[in-house]
Short mmCIF file of C-alpha atoms in Angstrom, two decimals:
data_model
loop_
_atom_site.label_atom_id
_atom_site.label_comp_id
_atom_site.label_asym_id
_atom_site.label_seq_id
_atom_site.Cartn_x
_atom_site.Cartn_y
_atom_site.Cartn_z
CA UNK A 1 132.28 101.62 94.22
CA UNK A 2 132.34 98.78 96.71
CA UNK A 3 134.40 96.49 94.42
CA UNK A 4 137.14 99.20 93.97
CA UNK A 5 137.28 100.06 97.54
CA UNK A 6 137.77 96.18 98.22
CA UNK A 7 140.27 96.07 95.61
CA UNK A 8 142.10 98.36 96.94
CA UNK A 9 142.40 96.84 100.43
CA UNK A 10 142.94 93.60 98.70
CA UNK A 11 145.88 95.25 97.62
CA UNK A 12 147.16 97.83 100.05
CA UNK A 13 145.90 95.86 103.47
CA UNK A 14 142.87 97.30 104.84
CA UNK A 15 144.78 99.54 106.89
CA UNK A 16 146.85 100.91 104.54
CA UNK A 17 147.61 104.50 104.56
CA UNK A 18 147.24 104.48 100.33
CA UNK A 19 143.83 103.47 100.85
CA UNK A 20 142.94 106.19 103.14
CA UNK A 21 144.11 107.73 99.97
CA UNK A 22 142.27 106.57 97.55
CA UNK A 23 139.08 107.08 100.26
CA UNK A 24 139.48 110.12 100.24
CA UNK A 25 139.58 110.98 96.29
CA UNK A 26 136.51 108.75 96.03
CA UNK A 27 134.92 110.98 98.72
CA UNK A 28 135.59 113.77 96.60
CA UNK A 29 134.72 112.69 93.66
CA UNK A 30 131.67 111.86 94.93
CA UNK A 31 130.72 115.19 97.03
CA UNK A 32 131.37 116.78 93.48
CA UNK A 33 128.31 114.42 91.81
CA UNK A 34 125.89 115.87 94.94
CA UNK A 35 126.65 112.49 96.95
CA UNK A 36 127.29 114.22 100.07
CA UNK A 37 126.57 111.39 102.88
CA UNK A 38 128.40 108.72 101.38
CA UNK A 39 131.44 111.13 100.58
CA UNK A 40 131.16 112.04 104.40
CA UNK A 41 131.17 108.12 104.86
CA UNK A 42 134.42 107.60 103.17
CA UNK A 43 136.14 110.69 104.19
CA UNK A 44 135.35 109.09 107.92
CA UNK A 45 136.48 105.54 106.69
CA UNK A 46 139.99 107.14 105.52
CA UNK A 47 139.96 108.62 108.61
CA UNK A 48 139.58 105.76 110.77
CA UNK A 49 142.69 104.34 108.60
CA UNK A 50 144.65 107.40 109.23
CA UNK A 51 144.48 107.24 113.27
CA UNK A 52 145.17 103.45 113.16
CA UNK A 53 148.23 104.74 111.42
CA UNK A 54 149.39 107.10 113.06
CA UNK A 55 148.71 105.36 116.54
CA UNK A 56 150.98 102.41 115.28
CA UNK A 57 153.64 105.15 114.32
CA UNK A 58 153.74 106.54 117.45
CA UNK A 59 153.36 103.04 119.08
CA UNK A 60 156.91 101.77 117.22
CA UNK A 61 158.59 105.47 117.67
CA UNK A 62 158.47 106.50 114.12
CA UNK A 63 157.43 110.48 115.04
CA UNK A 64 158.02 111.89 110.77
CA UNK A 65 155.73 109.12 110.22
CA UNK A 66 153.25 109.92 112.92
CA UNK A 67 153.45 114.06 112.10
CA UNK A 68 153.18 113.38 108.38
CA UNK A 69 149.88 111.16 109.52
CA UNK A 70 148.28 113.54 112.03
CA UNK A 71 148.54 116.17 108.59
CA UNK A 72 146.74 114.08 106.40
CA UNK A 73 144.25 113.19 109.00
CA UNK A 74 144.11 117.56 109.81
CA UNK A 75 143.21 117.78 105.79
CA UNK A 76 140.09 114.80 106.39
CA UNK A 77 138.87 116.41 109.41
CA UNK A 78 138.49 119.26 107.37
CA UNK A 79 137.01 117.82 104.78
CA UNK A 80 134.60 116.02 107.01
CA UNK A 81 134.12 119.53 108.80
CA UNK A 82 133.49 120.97 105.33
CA UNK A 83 130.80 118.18 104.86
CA UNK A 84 128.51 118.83 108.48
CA UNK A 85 128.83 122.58 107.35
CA UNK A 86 127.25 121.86 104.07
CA UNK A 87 124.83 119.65 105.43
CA UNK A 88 124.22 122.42 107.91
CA UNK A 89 125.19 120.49 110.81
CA UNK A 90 127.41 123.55 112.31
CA UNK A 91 127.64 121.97 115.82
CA UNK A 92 129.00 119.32 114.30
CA UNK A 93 130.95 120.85 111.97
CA UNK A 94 132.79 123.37 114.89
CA UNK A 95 134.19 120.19 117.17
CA UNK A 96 135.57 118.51 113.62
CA UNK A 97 137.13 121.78 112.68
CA UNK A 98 138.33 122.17 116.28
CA UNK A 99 140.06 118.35 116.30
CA UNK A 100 141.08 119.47 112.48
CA UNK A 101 143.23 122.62 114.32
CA UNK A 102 144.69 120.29 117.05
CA UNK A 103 145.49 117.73 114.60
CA UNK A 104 147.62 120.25 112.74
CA UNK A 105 149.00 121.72 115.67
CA UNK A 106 150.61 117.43 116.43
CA UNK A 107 151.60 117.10 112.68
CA UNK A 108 153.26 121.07 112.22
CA UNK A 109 154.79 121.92 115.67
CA UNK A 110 157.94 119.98 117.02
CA UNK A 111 156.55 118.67 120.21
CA UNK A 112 152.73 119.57 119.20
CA UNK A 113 151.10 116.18 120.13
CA UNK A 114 152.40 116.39 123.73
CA UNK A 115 151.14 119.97 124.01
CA UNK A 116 147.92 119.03 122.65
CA UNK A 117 147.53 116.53 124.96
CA UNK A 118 148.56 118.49 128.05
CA UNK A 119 145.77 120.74 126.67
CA UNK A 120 143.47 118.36 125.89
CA UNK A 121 143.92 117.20 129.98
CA UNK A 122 143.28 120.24 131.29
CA UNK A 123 140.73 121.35 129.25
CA UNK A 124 139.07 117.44 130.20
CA UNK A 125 139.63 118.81 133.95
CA UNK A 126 138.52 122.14 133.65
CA UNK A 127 141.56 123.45 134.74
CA UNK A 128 141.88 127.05 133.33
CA UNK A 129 145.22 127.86 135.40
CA UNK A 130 147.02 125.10 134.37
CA UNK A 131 146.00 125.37 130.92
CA UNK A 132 147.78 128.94 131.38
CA UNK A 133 150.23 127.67 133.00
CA UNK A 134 151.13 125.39 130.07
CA UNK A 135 150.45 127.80 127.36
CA UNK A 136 153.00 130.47 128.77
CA UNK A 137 155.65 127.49 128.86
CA UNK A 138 155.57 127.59 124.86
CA UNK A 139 156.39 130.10 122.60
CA UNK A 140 153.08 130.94 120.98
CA UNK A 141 154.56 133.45 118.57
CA UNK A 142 156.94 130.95 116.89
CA UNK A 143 154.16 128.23 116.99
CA UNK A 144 151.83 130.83 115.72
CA UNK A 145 154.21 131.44 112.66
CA UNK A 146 154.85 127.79 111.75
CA UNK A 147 151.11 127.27 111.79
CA UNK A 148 150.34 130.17 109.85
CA UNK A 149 153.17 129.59 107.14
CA UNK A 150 151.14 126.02 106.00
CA UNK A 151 149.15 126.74 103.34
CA UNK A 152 146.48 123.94 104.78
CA UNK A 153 145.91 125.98 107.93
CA UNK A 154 145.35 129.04 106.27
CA UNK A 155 142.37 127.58 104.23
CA UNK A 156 141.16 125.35 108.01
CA UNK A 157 141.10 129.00 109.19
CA UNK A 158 139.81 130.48 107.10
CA UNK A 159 136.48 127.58 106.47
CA UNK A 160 136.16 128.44 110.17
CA UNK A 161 135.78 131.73 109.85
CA UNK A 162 133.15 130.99 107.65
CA UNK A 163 131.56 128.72 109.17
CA UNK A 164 131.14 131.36 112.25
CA UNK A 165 129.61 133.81 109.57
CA UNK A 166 127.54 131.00 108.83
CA UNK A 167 126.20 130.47 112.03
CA UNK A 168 125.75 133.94 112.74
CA UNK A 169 123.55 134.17 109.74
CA UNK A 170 121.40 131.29 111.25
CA UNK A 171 121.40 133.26 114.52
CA UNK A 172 120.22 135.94 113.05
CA UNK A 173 117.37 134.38 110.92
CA UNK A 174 116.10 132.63 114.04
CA UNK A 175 116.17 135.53 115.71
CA UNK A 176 114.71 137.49 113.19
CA UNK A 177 111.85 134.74 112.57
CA UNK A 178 111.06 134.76 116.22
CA UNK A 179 110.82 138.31 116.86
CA UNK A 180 108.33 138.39 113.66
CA UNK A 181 106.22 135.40 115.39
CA UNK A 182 106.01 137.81 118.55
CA UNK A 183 104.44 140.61 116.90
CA UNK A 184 102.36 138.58 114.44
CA UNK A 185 101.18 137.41 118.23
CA UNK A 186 100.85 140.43 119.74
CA UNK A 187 99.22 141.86 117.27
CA UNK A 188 96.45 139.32 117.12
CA UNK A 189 96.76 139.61 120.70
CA UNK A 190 95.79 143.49 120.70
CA UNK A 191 93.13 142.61 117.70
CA UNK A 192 91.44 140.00 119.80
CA UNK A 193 91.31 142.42 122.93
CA UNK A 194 89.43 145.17 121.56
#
């Protein structure tokens, strides 16, 4: 696997967006054969490639370039997301799927990466009113609509979703695990007492 990868940058440039590409079909193939950390490894590599990318799109004012980026980076966040949640890592899993939603939200919505960045400030600053403030500048309903029209959203969304039924499961087995330990306690507590 090595020797391909390096043939591949041999022949693309190390930071070339085909081998993101390619990084992330290996990633897959591999995730299908039960190799789960090093597909997460490449799906992060290809990721890595994709920011440099898009960074040196926006950098030279090339904003197709940069959107069309920041949507192949959105689909190997969610990979990676889909990873952590396999691996059971839902912490983990919830801030990639949450970078995975912002990412589409700068390669979908005209204007998107300034917006998320606004966002991202205020959210940094803890700034509730302004982040109100900004969100009733847009026009949610139309963003809403583009968002929800990409067939790659609708599946982010909906591996969310899951992966909040998920953790509610885990909640609940805790929960339920614990409340058995108390009256497996208790009732050694009661049987020692008399």
């Amino acid at each position: 696997m090595t020797d391909i990868i390096g043939r591949l940058k041999a022949q693309y440039g190390s930071n070339g967006p085909a081998v993101a590409e390619q990084l992330n079909s290996i990633g897959t193939e591999l995730l299908g054969r039960g190799e789960t950390r090093k597909a997460l490894k490449l799906h992060q590599e290809a990721l890595t490639i994709l920011e440099w990318n898009k960074c040196n799109a926006l950098l030279y004012d090339f904003v197709d370039k940069s959107k069309e980026l920041a949507i192949d980076m959105a689909l190997t966040l969610r990979k990676i997301g889909n990873l952590l949640r396999e691996m059971n890592d839902f912490v983990g899993a919830a801030e990639v799927y949450k970078e995975c939603l912002d990412t589409f939200l700068e390669g979908l919505i005209e204007g998107g990466g300034a917006l998320k960045r606004k966002l991202l400030e205020a959210e940094y600053k803890k700034d509730s009113e302004h982040s109100e403030a900004i969100l009733e500048q847009v026009d949610r309903k139309a963003i809403g609509n583009t968002l929800c029209r990409n067939p790659d959203f609708r599946v982010t969304v909906r591996e969310v979703s899951q992966l909040f039924v998920e953790m509610q499961c885990v909640k609940f087995v805790g929960q339920t695990a614990a409340s058995s330990r108390r009256r497996r306690r208790m009732s050694q507590h009661s049987t020692m007492e008399k």
